[in-house]
Short mmCIF file of C-alpha atoms and ligand atoms in Angstrom, two decimals:
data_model
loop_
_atom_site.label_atom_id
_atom_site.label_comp_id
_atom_site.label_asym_id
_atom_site.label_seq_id
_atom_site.Cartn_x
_atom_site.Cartn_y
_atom_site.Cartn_z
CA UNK A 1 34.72 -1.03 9.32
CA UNK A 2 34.32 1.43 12.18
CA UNK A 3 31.35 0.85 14.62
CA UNK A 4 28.58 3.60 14.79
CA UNK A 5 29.39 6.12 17.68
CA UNK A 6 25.76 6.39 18.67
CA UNK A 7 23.12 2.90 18.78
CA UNK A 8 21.17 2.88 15.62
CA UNK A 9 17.83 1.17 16.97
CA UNK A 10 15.17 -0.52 14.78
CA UNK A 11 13.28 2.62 15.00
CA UNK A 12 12.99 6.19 16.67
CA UNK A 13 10.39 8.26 16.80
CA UNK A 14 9.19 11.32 15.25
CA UNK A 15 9.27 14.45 16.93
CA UNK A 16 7.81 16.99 15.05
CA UNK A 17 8.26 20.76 14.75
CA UNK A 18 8.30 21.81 18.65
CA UNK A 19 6.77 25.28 17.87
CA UNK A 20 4.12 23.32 16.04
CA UNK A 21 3.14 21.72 19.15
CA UNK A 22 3.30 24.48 21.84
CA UNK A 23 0.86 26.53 19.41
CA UNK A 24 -1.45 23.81 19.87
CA UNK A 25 -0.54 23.49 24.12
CA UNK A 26 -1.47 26.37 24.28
CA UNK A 27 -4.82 26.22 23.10
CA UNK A 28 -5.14 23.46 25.58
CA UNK A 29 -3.87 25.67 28.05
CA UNK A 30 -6.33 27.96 27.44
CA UNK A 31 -9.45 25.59 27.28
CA UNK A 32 -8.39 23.97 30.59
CA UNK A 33 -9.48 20.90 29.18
CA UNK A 34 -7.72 17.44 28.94
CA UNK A 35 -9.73 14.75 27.94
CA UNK A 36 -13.19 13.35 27.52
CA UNK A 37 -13.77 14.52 24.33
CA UNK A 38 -12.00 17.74 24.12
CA UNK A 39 -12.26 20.24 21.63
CA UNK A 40 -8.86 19.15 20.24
CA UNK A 41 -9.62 15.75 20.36
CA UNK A 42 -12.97 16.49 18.05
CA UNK A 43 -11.13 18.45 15.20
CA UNK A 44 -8.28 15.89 15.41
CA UNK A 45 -11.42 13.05 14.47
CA UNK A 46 -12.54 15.38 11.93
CA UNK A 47 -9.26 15.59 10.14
CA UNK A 48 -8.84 11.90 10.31
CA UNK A 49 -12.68 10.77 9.04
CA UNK A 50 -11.20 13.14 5.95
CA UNK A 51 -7.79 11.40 6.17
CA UNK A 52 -9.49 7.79 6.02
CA UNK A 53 -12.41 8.62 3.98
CA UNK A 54 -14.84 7.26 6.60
CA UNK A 55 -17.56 8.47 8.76
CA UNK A 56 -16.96 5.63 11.02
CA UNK A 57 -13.90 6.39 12.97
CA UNK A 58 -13.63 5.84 16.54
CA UNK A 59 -10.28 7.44 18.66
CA UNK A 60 -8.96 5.11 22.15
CA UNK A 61 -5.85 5.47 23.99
CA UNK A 62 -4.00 3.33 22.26
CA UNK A 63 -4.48 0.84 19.48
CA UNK A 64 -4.87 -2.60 21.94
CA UNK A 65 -7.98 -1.48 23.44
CA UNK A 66 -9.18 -0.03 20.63
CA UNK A 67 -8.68 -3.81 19.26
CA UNK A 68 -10.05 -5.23 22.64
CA UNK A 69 -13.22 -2.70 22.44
CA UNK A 70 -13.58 -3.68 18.65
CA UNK A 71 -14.09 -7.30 19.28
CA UNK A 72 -16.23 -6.69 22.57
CA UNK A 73 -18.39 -4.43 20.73
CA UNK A 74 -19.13 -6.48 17.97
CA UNK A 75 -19.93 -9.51 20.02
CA UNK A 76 -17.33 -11.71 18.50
CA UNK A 77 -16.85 -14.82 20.49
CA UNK A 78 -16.27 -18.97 20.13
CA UNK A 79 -13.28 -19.52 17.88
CA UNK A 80 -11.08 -16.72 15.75
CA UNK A 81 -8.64 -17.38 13.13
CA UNK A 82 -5.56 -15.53 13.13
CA UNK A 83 -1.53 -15.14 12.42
CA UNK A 84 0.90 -16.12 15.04
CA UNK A 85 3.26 -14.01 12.89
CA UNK A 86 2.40 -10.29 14.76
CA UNK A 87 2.75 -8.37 17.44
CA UNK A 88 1.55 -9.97 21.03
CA UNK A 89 -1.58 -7.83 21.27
CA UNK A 90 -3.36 -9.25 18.22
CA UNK A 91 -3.64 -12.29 20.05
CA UNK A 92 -4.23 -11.26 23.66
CA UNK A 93 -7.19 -8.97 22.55
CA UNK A 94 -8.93 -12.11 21.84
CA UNK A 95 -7.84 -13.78 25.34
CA UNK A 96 -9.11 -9.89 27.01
CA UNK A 97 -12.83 -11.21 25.59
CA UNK A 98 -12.28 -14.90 26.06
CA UNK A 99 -11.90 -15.84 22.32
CA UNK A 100 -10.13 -18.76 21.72
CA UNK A 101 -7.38 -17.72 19.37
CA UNK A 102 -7.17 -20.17 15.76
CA UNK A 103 -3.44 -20.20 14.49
CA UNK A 104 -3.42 -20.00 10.74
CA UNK A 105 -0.72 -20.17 8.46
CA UNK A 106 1.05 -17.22 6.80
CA UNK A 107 1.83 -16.86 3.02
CA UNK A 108 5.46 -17.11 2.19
CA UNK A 109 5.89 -13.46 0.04
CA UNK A 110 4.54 -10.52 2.16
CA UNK A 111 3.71 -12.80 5.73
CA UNK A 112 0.36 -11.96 6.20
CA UNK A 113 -2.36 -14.98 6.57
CA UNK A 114 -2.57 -17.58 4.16
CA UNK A 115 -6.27 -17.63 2.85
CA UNK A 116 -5.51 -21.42 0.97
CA UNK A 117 -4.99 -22.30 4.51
CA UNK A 118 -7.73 -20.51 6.42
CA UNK A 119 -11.04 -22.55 5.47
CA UNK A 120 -9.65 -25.83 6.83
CA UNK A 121 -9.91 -24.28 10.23
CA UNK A 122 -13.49 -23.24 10.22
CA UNK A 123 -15.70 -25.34 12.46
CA UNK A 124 -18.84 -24.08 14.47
CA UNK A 125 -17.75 -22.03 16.95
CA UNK A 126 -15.71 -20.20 14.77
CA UNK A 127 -16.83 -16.22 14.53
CA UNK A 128 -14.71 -13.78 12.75
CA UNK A 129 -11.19 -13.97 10.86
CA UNK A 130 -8.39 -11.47 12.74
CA UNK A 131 -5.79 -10.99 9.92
CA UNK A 132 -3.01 -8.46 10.15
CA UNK A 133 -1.67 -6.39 7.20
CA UNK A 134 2.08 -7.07 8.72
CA UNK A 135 4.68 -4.66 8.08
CA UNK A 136 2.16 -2.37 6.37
CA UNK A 137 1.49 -4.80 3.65
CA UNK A 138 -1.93 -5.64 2.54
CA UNK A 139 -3.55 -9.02 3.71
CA UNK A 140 -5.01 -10.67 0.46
CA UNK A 141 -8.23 -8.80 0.95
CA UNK A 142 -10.41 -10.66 -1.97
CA UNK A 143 -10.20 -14.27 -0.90
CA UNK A 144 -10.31 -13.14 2.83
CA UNK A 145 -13.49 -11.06 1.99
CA UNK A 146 -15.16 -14.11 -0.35
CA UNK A 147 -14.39 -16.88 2.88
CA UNK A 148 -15.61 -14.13 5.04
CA UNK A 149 -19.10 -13.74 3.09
CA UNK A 150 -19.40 -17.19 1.94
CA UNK A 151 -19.22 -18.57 6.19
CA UNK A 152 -20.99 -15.57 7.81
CA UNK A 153 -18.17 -14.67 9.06
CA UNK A 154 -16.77 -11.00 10.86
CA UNK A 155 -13.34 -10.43 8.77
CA UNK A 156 -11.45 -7.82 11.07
CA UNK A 157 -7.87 -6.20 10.09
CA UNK A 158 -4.98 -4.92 12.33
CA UNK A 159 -3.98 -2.43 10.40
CA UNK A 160 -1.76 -1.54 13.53
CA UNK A 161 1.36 -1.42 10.47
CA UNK A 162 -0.95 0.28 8.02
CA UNK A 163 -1.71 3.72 8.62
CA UNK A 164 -1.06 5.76 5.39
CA UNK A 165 -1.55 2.44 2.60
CA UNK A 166 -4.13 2.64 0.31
CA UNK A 167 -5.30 -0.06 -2.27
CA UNK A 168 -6.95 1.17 -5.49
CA UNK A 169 -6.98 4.70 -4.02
CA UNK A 170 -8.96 3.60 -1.44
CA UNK A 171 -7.13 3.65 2.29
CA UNK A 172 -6.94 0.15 3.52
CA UNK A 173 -9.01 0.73 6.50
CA UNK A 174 -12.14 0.35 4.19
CA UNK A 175 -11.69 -3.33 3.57
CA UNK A 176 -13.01 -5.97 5.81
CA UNK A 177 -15.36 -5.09 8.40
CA UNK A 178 -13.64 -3.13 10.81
CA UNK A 179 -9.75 -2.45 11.16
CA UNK A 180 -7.71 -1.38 14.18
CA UNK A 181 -4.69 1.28 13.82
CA UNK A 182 -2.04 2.01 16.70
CA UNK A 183 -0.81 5.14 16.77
CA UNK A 184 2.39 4.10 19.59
CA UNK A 185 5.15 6.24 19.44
CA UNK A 186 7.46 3.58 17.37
CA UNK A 187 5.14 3.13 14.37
CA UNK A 188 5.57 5.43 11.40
CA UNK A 189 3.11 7.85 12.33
CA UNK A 190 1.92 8.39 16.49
CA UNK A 191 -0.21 10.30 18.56
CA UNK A 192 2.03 9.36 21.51
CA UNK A 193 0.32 6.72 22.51
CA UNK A 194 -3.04 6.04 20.43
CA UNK A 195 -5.63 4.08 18.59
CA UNK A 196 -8.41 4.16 16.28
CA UNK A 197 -10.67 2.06 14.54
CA UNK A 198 -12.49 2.28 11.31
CA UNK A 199 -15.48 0.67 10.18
CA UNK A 200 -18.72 -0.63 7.90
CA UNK A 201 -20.85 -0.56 10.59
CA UNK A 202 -22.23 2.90 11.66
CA UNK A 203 -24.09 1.13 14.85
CA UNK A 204 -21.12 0.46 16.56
CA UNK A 205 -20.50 3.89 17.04
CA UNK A 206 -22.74 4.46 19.86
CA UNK A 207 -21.35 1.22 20.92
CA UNK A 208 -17.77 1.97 20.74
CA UNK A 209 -18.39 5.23 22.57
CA UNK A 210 -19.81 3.67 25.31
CA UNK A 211 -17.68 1.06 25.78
CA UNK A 212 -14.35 3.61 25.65
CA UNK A 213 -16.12 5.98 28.28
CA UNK A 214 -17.30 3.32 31.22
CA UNK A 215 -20.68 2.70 29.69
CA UNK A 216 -21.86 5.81 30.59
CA UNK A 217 -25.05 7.40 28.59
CA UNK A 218 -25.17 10.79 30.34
CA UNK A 219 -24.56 11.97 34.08
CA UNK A 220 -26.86 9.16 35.59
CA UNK A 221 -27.01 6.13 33.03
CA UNK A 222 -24.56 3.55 32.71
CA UNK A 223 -25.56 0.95 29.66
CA UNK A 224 -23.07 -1.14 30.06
CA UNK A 225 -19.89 -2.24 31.92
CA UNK A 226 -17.40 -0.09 29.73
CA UNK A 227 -14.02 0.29 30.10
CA UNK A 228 -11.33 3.70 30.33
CA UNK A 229 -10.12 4.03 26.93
CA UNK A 230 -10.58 7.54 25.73
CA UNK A 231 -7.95 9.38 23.88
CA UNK A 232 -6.75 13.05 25.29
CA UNK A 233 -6.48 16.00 23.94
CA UNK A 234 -2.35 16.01 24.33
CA UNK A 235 -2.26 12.48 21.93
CA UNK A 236 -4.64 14.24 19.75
CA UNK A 237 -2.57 17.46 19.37
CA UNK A 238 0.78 15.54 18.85
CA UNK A 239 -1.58 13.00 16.15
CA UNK A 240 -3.14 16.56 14.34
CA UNK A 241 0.25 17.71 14.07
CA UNK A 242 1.93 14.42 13.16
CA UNK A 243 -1.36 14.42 10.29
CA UNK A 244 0.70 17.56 8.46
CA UNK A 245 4.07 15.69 8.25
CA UNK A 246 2.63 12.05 7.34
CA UNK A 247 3.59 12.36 3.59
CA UNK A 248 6.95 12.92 4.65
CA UNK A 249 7.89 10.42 6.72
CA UNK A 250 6.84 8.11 4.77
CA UNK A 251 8.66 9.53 1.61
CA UNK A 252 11.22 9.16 3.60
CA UNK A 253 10.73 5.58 4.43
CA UNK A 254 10.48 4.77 1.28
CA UNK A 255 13.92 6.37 0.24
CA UNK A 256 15.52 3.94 2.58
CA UNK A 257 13.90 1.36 1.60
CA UNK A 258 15.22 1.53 -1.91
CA UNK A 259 18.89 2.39 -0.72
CA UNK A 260 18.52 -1.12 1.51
CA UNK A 261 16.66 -2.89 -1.62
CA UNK A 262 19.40 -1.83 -4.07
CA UNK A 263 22.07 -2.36 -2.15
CA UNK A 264 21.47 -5.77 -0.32
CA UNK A 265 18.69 -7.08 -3.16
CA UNK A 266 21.82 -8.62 -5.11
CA UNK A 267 23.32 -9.84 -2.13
CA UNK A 268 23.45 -13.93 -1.69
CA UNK A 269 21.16 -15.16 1.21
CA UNK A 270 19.71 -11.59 1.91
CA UNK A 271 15.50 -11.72 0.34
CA UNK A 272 13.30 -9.05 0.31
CA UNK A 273 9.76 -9.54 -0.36
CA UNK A 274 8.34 -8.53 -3.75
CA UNK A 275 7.36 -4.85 -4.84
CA UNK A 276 3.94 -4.34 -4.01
CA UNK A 277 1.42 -4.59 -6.80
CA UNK A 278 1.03 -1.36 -8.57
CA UNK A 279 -2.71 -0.72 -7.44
CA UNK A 280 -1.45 -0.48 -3.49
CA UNK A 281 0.56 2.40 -2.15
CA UNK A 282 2.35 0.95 0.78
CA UNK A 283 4.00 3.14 3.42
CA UNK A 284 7.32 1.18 3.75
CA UNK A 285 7.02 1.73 7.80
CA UNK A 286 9.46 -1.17 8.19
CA UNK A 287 12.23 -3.54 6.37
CA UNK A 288 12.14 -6.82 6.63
CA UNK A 289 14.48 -8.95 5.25
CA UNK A 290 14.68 -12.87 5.03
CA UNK A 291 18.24 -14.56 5.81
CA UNK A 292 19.21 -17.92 4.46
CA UNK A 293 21.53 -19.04 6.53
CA UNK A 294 23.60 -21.70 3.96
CA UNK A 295 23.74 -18.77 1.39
CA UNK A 296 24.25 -16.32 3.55
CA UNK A 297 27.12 -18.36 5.64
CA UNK A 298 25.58 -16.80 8.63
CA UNK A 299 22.59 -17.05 10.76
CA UNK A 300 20.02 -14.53 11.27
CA UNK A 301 20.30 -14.85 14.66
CA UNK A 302 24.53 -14.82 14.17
CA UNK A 303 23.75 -11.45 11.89
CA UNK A 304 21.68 -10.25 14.75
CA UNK A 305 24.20 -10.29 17.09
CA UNK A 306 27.34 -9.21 14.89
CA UNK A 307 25.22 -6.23 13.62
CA UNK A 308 25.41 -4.91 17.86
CA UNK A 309 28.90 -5.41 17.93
CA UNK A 310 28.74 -2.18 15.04
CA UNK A 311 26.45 -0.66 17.39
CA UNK A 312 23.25 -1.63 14.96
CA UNK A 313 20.12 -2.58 17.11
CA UNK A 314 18.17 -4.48 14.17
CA UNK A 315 14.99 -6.44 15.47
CA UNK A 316 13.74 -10.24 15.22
CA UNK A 317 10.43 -9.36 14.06
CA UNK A 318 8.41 -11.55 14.28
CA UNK A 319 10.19 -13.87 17.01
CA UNK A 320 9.28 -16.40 18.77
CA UNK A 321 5.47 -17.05 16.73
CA UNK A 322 2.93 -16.04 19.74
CA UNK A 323 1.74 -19.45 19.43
CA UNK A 324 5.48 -20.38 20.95
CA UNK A 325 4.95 -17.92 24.01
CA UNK A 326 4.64 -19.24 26.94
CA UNK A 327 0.98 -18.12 27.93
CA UNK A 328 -0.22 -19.57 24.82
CA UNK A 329 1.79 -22.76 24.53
CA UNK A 330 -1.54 -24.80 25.53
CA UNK A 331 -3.82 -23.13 22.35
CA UNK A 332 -3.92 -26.09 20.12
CA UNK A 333 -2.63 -25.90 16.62
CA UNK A 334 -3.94 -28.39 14.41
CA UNK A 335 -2.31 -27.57 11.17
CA UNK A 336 1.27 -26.93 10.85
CA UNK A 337 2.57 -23.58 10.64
CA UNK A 338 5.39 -24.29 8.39
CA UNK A 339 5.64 -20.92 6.71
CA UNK A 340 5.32 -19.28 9.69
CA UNK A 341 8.48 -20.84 11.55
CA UNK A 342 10.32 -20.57 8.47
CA UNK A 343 9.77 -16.75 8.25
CA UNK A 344 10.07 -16.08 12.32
CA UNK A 345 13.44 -18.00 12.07
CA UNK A 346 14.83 -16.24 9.57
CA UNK A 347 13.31 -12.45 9.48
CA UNK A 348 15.37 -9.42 10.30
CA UNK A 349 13.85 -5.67 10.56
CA UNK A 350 16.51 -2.97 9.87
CA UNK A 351 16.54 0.01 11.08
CA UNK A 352 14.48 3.04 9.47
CA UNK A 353 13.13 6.07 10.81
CA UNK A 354 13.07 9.58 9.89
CA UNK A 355 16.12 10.99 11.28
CA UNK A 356 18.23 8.43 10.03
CA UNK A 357 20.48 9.85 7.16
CA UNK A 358 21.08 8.11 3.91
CA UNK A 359 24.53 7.50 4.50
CA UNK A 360 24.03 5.64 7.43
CA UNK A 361 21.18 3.64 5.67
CA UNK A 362 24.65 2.74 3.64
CA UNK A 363 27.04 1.99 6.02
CA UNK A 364 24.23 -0.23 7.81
CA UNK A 365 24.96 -1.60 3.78
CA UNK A 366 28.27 -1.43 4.12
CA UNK A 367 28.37 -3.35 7.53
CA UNK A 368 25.99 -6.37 6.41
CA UNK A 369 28.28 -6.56 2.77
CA UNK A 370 31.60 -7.04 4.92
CA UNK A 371 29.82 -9.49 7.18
CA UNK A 372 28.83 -11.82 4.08
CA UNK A 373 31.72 -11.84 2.72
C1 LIG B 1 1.74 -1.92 17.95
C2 LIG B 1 0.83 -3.03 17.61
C3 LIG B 1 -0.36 -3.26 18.32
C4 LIG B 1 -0.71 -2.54 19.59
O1 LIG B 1 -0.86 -1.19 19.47
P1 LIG B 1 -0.64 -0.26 20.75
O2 LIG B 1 -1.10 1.07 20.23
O3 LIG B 1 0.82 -0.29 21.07
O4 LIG B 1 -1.48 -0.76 21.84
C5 LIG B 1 -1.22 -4.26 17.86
N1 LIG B 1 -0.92 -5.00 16.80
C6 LIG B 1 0.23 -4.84 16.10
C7 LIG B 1 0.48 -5.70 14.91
C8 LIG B 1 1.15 -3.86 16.51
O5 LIG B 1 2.30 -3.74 15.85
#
């Protein structure tokens, strides 16, 4: 088996049509304006309050602010519960407002938190539950939503995976009380760099406004000490034109996700999690797969490595747990995490993106096959 001639990475992104995007430069060009709430930047919000079916949408620079804002604005403090199975900036958002983070348990099928698990770690202090809708798939949003209620408790998503999912028709951002989407370059759809939230709450608004733009009210009031977090009108042009190609990429997605799932489902040691439910329409932004090493007769990590030598650049997502980080190696945990060491040990995210062709998603097939064998 020949190596690739070119690295396949995890993930490249999408660069739409370039005459799409100079049409829209130069309407920037011509308003001479570049951010602070451009005229780009405001049809951009319109499209996506259509998009997400929400009059509360709020547009930052990227999606960790917009998570850091989120919490800030709400007032969320004392104790949060939350995955160690995610992406750093879940968990430092809370440390950016002094939160102390809770580390819960994931379930074993789709890896998002465990709400069997969750109650245990309520005491006082505790505020709001932070779960994350990894790899686009949906959090168990009824019991989160009924511990939520029944403890007066905020129940916020990142939905950082989830842009483009929807659950009964409805997109997923409506669930909970608030949920935070990233729109960085590597996830399945971008503005760039970007964020947004979405929420129940029309209040926070104001709030959110504020708290993006340095506090400021108007020329000579500030109302409170905000922050720089605005969104320009370049990451709102590439996100409006990205908007127009969104059903694509993730058709896409989803036609390499079957050619994986068909051709490594039957394969011994290789798991995928299960189908999604037929209510939820899940973007397939990423493939995860599970390795068992004795069935496999190789480790994930060993697979890891081997897949380089073919010049394959698959990704240990999530791994190490944040909870194993160094900077948070002191936040006590005071229920195991069983599922969640299992699952970081053994996860591997293959590559998929749009420009990747199907017969590569096969000989990325083809390569793993040989290697079990
Ligand atoms: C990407 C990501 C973020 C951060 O978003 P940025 O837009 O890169 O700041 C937060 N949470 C998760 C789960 C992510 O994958």
């Amino acid at each position: 088996m020949e190596k690739f001639e070119k690295p396949i990475y995890v993930t490249k992104p999408f660069m739409p049509p370039l005459e799409e995007f100079c049409e829209g430069l130069k309407e920037v060009w011509d308003n001479q304006w570049l951010t602070n709430n451009g005229p780009v930047l405001r049809r951009y919000h319109s499209e996506l309050k259509k998009y997400c079916a929400s009059d509360n949408v709020c547009l930052f620079s990227n999606g960790t602010l917009a998570l850091q804002i989120a919490l800030q604005g709400m007032g969320i403090s004392g104790e949060v519960i939350t995955t160690p199975f995610t992406f750093v900036a879940t968990t430092h958002s809370l440390y950016w407002n002094k939160i102390r983070p809770v580390f819960c348990d994931i379930e074993p099928d789709y890896y998002t938190l465990d709400p069997a698990k969750v109650e245990e770690l309520i005491t006082p202090w505790t505020t709001a539950i932070l779960a994350v809708h990894v790899f686009g798939r949906p959090c168990n949003l009824e019991a989160l939503a009924d511990i939520a209620k029944r403890h007066n408790l905020a129940l916020i998503y990142d939905a950082a995976h989830a842009f483009g999912v929807t659950v009964d028709d409805n997109p997923i951002g409506q669930y909970g009380d608030l949920s935070m989407f990233s729109f960085h370059a590597t996830k399945l759809y971008h503005s760039i760099e970007g964020g947004m939230l979405t929420f129940k709450d029309s209040g926070l608004c104001q709030t959110f406004n504020y708290l993006k733009n340095f506090g400021f009210k108007n020329e000579t009031e500030v109302v409170m000490p905000g922050t720089n977090a605005k969104m320009n009108e370049m990451q709102a042009l590439m996100g409006s034109v990205m908007l127009r190609h969104v059903d694509d990429l993730t058709a896409k997605r989803t036609r390499v996700y079957e050619i994986y799932r068909e051709r490594l489902g039957g394969v011994p040691g290789i798991s995928f999690s299960p189908d999604p439910e037929p209510n939820i329409e899940y973007n397939y932004a990423y493939v995860p797969v599970l390795i068992d090493e004795k069935e496999f007769g190789m480790s994930r990590d060993a697979l890891y490595e081997k897949l380089k030598e073919y010049n394959i650049f698959a990704r240990r997502y999530f791994y190490p747990l944040l909870n194993e980080f160094a900077c948070y190696q002191s936040v006590p945990v005071s229920k195991p995490l069983t599922v969640a060491e299992e699952v970081s040990r053994r996860v591997l995210t293959l590559p998929t993106y749009m420009d990747l062709g199907e017969d590569d998603v096969n000989r990325i097939c083809d390569v793993i096959k040989i290697l079990s064998e």
